Coordinates of C-alpha atoms in Angstrom, one line a residue:
M1 CA 0.0 0.0 0.0
P2 CA 1.3 3.5 -0.8
R3 CA 2.5 5.6 2.1
V4 CA 0.6 8.8 2.7
H5 CA 1.2 11.6 5.1
R6 CA -0.5 13.6 7.8
R7 CA 0.5 16.9 9.0
P8 CA 2.3 16.5 12.4
R9 CA 1.5 18.5 15.6
R10 CA 3.8 21.4 16.0
T11 CA 5.4 21.6 19.4
T12 CA 8.3 23.8 18.4
A13 CA 8.7 26.5 15.8
P14 CA 8.7 24.7 12.4
H15 CA 10.2 25.7 9.1
P16 CA 7.4 27.6 7.3
A17 CA 7.2 24.8 4.7
A18 CA 7.2 21.9 7.2
G19 CA 3.6 20.8 6.7
L20 CA 3.5 21.2 2.9
L21 CA 6.7 19.3 2.5
C22 CA 4.8 16.2 3.4
A23 CA 2.4 16.8 0.6
A24 CA 5.0 17.8 -2.0
L25 CA 4.7 15.8 -5.1
A26 CA 8.3 14.7 -5.1
L27 CA 8.3 13.3 -1.6
T28 CA 7.7 9.7 -0.9
T29 CA 8.8 9.3 2.7
G30 CA 6.9 10.0 5.9
C31 CA 6.8 12.9 8.2
S32 CA 6.9 12.6 12.0
A33 CA 7.2 14.9 15.0
A34 CA 7.8 14.6 18.7
G35 CA 5.5 15.6 21.5
P36 CA 1.8 15.0 22.4
G37 CA -0.3 14.1 19.4
A38 CA 2.7 13.7 17.0
T39 CA 1.9 11.4 14.2
A40 CA 4.1 9.2 12.0
A41 CA 3.5 8.4 8.4
I42 CA 0.7 5.9 8.1
A43 CA -0.1 3.5 5.3
P44 CA -4.0 3.6 5.1
P45 CA -6.0 2.5 2.1
S46 CA -5.5 4.3 -1.2
A47 CA -6.5 7.9 -1.1
E48 CA -9.9 8.8 -2.5
R49 CA -10.9 11.8 -4.5
A50 CA -12.4 14.4 -2.1
A51 CA -15.7 16.1 -2.4
V52 CA -14.8 19.8 -2.9
D53 CA -16.3 23.2 -2.5
Y54 CA -14.5 25.5 -5.0
R55 CA -15.4 28.8 -3.3
L56 CA -12.7 30.7 -1.4
P57 CA -14.2 31.4 2.0
T58 CA -15.5 35.0 2.6
D59 CA -13.8 35.2 6.0
L60 CA -10.2 33.9 5.6
T61 CA -9.4 34.0 9.4
P62 CA -10.6 30.4 10.1
M63 CA -8.6 29.2 7.1
L64 CA -5.4 30.9 8.2
L65 CA -5.9 30.4 12.0
P66 CA -7.9 27.2 12.4
A67 CA -9.4 26.6 15.9
T68 CA -11.8 23.7 15.2
G69 CA -11.7 20.6 13.2
V70 CA -14.2 22.1 10.7
D71 CA -11.8 25.1 10.3
T72 CA -9.0 22.8 9.3
R73 CA -10.9 21.7 6.2
L74 CA -10.4 25.3 5.0
T75 CA -6.7 25.1 5.9
Q76 CA -6.4 21.8 4.1
G77 CA -7.8 23.6 1.0
L78 CA -5.2 26.3 1.2
D79 CA -2.4 23.8 1.8
G80 CA -3.8 21.5 -1.0
F81 CA -3.9 24.5 -3.4
T82 CA -0.3 25.3 -2.6
A83 CA 0.7 21.7 -3.3
L84 CA -1.3 21.8 -6.5
V85 CA 0.7 24.9 -7.6
R86 CA 3.9 23.0 -7.0
D87 CA 2.6 20.0 -9.0
R88 CA 1.4 22.0 -12.0
A89 CA 4.5 24.3 -12.1
M90 CA 6.7 21.2 -12.1
R91 CA 4.7 19.5 -14.8
D92 CA 4.6 22.5 -17.0
C93 CA 8.4 22.8 -16.7
L94 CA 8.8 19.1 -17.7
A95 CA 6.4 19.4 -20.6
T96 CA 8.4 22.4 -21.9
A97 CA 11.6 20.4 -21.5
R98 CA 10.1 17.3 -23.1
V99 CA 11.0 15.3 -20.1
Q100 CA 9.0 12.4 -18.7
V101 CA 7.1 13.1 -15.5
P102 CA 8.5 10.8 -12.7
D103 CA 6.2 8.6 -10.7
A104 CA 5.2 10.4 -7.5
P105 CA 2.2 10.7 -5.2
P106 CA -0.5 13.3 -6.2
P107 CA -1.1 16.4 -4.2
M108 CA -3.2 15.5 -1.1
F109 CA -5.3 17.3 1.5
I110 CA -3.2 16.9 4.6
R111 CA -4.9 16.5 8.0
Q112 CA -3.9 18.7 10.9
F113 CA -3.9 16.4 13.9
E114 CA -3.0 19.3 16.3
I115 CA -6.7 20.2 15.6
P116 CA -8.4 16.9 14.7
D117 CA -11.5 16.9 12.6
L118 CA -13.3 14.3 14.7
A119 CA -16.5 14.4 12.7
H120 CA -14.7 13.5 9.5
I121 CA -12.4 10.9 11.2
A122 CA -15.4 9.2 12.8
R123 CA -16.9 8.6 9.3
H124 CA -13.9 8.1 7.1
G125 CA -10.9 7.0 9.3
F126 CA -7.5 8.4 8.7
S127 CA -7.3 7.9 4.9
P128 CA -6.3 11.1 3.1
S129 CA -8.0 12.4 0.0
T130 CA -6.4 13.7 -3.2
V131 CA -6.7 17.3 -4.4
P132 CA -8.9 17.4 -7.6
T133 CA -6.7 18.4 -10.5
A134 CA -7.5 19.6 -14.0
P135 CA -6.4 17.3 -16.9
T136 CA -2.7 17.6 -17.5
P137 CA -1.3 18.0 -21.0
A138 CA -0.8 14.7 -22.9
A139 CA 2.6 13.2 -22.5
V140 CA 5.0 14.0 -25.2
P141 CA 5.7 10.8 -27.1
T142 CA 9.4 11.6 -27.5
A143 CA 9.9 12.6 -23.9
S144 CA 13.1 11.4 -22.3
A145 CA 14.1 10.6 -18.7
D146 CA 16.5 13.3 -17.7
P147 CA 17.3 13.4 -14.0
A148 CA 19.0 16.8 -14.2
A149 CA 15.9 18.3 -15.9
Q150 CA 13.6 16.6 -13.4
Q151 CA 15.5 18.1 -10.5
R152 CA 15.5 21.5 -12.1
C153 CA 11.7 21.3 -12.7
D154 CA 11.1 20.1 -9.2
R155 CA 13.0 23.2 -7.9
E156 CA 10.8 25.3 -10.2
G157 CA 7.7 23.8 -8.7
A158 CA 9.1 24.3 -5.2
T159 CA 9.8 27.9 -5.9
A160 CA 6.3 28.5 -7.2
S161 CA 4.7 27.0 -4.1
D162 CA 7.1 28.6 -1.7
H163 CA 6.3 32.0 -3.2
L164 CA 2.6 31.5 -2.5
R165 CA 3.3 30.0 1.0
S166 CA 5.5 32.9 1.9
G167 CA 2.5 35.2 1.9
Y168 CA 0.6 33.2 4.6
G169 CA 2.9 30.6 6.0
P170 CA 4.8 32.6 8.7
L171 CA 1.5 33.9 10.2
Q172 CA -0.1 30.4 10.1
S173 CA 3.0 28.7 11.5
A174 CA 3.1 31.2 14.4
W175 CA -0.5 30.4 15.2
L176 CA -0.1 26.6 15.1
T177 CA 3.1 26.7 17.0
G178 CA 1.4 28.7 19.8
L179 CA -1.2 26.0 20.3
A180 CA 1.4 23.9 22.2
V181 CA 0.8 26.0 25.3
L182 CA -2.7 24.5 25.6
E183 CA -1.3 21.1 26.2
R184 CA -0.3 22.2 29.7
D185 CA -3.8 23.2 30.7
E186 CA -5.0 21.1 33.5
A187 CA -8.4 20.4 31.9
V188 CA -6.6 19.1 28.8
L189 CA -4.2 17.0 30.8
A190 CA -7.1 15.5 32.8
A191 CA -8.9 14.6 29.6
R192 CA -5.8 13.0 28.1
R193 CA -5.4 10.9 31.2
E194 CA -8.7 9.2 30.4
L195 CA -7.7 8.4 26.9
P196 CA -6.0 5.0 27.5
D197 CA -9.1 3.6 29.3
C198 CA -11.4 4.9 26.6
L199 CA -9.3 3.4 23.8
S200 CA -9.1 0.1 25.7
G201 CA -12.9 0.0 25.8
Q202 CA -12.8 0.3 22.1
G203 CA -10.5 -2.6 21.7
V204 CA -7.2 -0.7 21.3
R205 CA -4.5 -0.9 23.9
A206 CA -2.5 2.4 23.8
D207 CA -1.0 4.5 26.6
G208 CA -1.6 7.8 24.7
E209 CA -2.3 9.4 21.4
Q210 CA 1.2 8.8 19.9
H211 CA 1.1 5.1 20.9
F212 CA -2.4 4.9 19.4
F213 CA -1.1 6.2 16.0
D214 CA 1.7 3.7 16.2
Q215 CA -0.9 1.0 16.5
V216 CA -2.8 2.4 13.6
D217 CA 0.3 2.3 11.5
R218 CA 1.0 -1.3 12.3
A219 CA -2.6 -2.4 11.8
L220 CA -3.0 -0.8 8.4
Q221 CA 0.3 -2.0 7.1
S222 CA -0.4 -5.6 8.2
A223 CA -3.9 -5.7 6.7
P224 CA -4.1 -8.6 4.2
T225 CA -6.2 -6.7 1.6
E226 CA -7.2 -3.2 0.6
E227 CA -10.8 -3.9 1.8
A228 CA -9.6 -5.1 5.2
A229 CA -7.3 -2.0 5.6
R230 CA -10.2 0.3 4.8
A231 CA -12.5 -1.4 7.3
E232 CA -9.8 -1.3 10.0
D233 CA -9.0 2.3 9.2
R234 CA -12.6 3.3 9.8
R235 CA -12.9 1.2 12.9
L236 CA -9.8 2.9 14.4
G237 CA -11.0 6.3 13.2
A238 CA -14.3 5.9 15.0
A239 CA -12.5 4.8 18.2
Y240 CA -10.1 7.8 18.0
A241 CA -13.0 10.3 17.4
L242 CA -15.0 8.9 20.3
C243 CA -12.1 9.0 22.8
M244 CA -10.7 12.3 21.8
R245 CA -14.0 14.2 22.2
P246 CA -13.3 15.1 25.9
V247 CA -9.8 16.4 24.9
E248 CA -11.3 18.5 22.1
A249 CA -14.1 19.7 24.4
A250 CA -11.4 21.0 26.7
R251 CA -9.2 22.5 24.0
E252 CA -11.7 24.1 21.7
P253 CA -12.8 27.0 24.0
L254 CA -9.1 27.5 24.9
R255 CA -8.2 27.8 21.1
A256 CA -11.1 30.2 20.5
A257 CA -9.9 32.5 23.3
L258 CA -6.3 32.2 22.2
R259 CA -7.3 33.1 18.6
D260 CA -9.0 36.2 19.8
T261 CA -5.8 37.3 21.5
F262 CA -3.7 36.3 18.5
V263 CA -5.9 38.3 16.1
R264 CA -5.6 41.4 18.3
E265 CA -1.8 41.0 18.5
H266 CA -1.3 40.2 14.8
G267 CA -4.1 42.3 13.3
A268 CA -2.0 44.2 10.9
E269 CA -0.3 41.1 9.5
L270 CA -3.5 39.2 9.3
A271 CA -5.2 42.1 7.4
R272 CA -2.3 42.1 4.9
V273 CA -2.6 38.4 4.2
R274 CA -6.4 38.6 3.9
D275 CA -6.2 41.4 1.5
A276 CA -3.5 39.9 -0.7
L277 CA -4.4 36.2 -0.8
P278 CA -7.6 36.2 -2.9
G279 CA -5.9 38.0 -5.7
R280 CA -2.9 35.7 -5.6
V281 CA -5.1 32.6 -5.6
A282 CA -7.0 34.0 -8.7
E283 CA -3.7 34.7 -10.5
L284 CA -2.4 31.2 -9.9
E285 CA -5.7 29.6 -10.9
Q286 CA -5.5 31.4 -14.2
R287 CA -1.8 30.7 -14.8
Y288 CA -1.9 27.0 -14.1
S289 CA -5.5 26.2 -15.1
I290 CA -6.3 24.9 -11.6
R291 CA -8.9 25.7 -9.0
F292 CA -8.8 26.4 -5.3
G293 CA -11.0 23.9 -3.4
V294 CA -11.9 23.0 0.2
P295 CA -12.7 19.3 1.1
V296 CA -16.2 18.9 2.4
E297 CA -18.3 16.0 3.7
A298 CA -19.7 14.0 0.8

């Protein structure tokens, strides 16, 4: 089964591109992080095509500074669009150079498990979904395999996505990094202490969230068939969603209050990003014949 990736919890200041690197077309290895809630690369069933709302949200604040699981669907849309820009810029470069496109994973909507979307996980498990793409130009029959050109075009794709990300990444990373302080809240700690017993009641022996994800990883990789992996993925997703509800019930109001403070302290920067981002998205949609989209419940 192909390896896919989930965006890790940030407990220290990350490189601005840390989350997107896991979704970059050229990467085939997993991402991991340390700390509460950190997740390793998991091999769930094959990614499915997401149901998508193609409208850019009117209020960009929840997309840039997610505080709930539903908010993260907007954030996944922005990250997925950035990954799509990289993919299309790289492919356009390869087509111009008449070079074969190397085998690589498609752009995906990357989950943010520092803010889990429990409603979605309860229904669908941990499997990712692919970002819908427009048809790519037909392969050039005489295309050659040219590693040097492939590397150059990969850099060109990275440059295009990094340019877009530079407009919103620092602000978003500062917000996500700041969420680590909530893990020291006594209500959150108390809810986490109940997690092992709850998981045990659902048939999963794990001493915490990270150990649980290790169990998911092993279970999905050892599943004998795609169908069995999908069923196990959904079973484990339902268990996780049920047992994490008390943790999220403790964290969500804390995130809401923290976001109010963050918006006051970073109001000018937030306003600049909100003003510039819609025009930048529209420009890239036209340049690469792609569309911004947000994953939604089917």
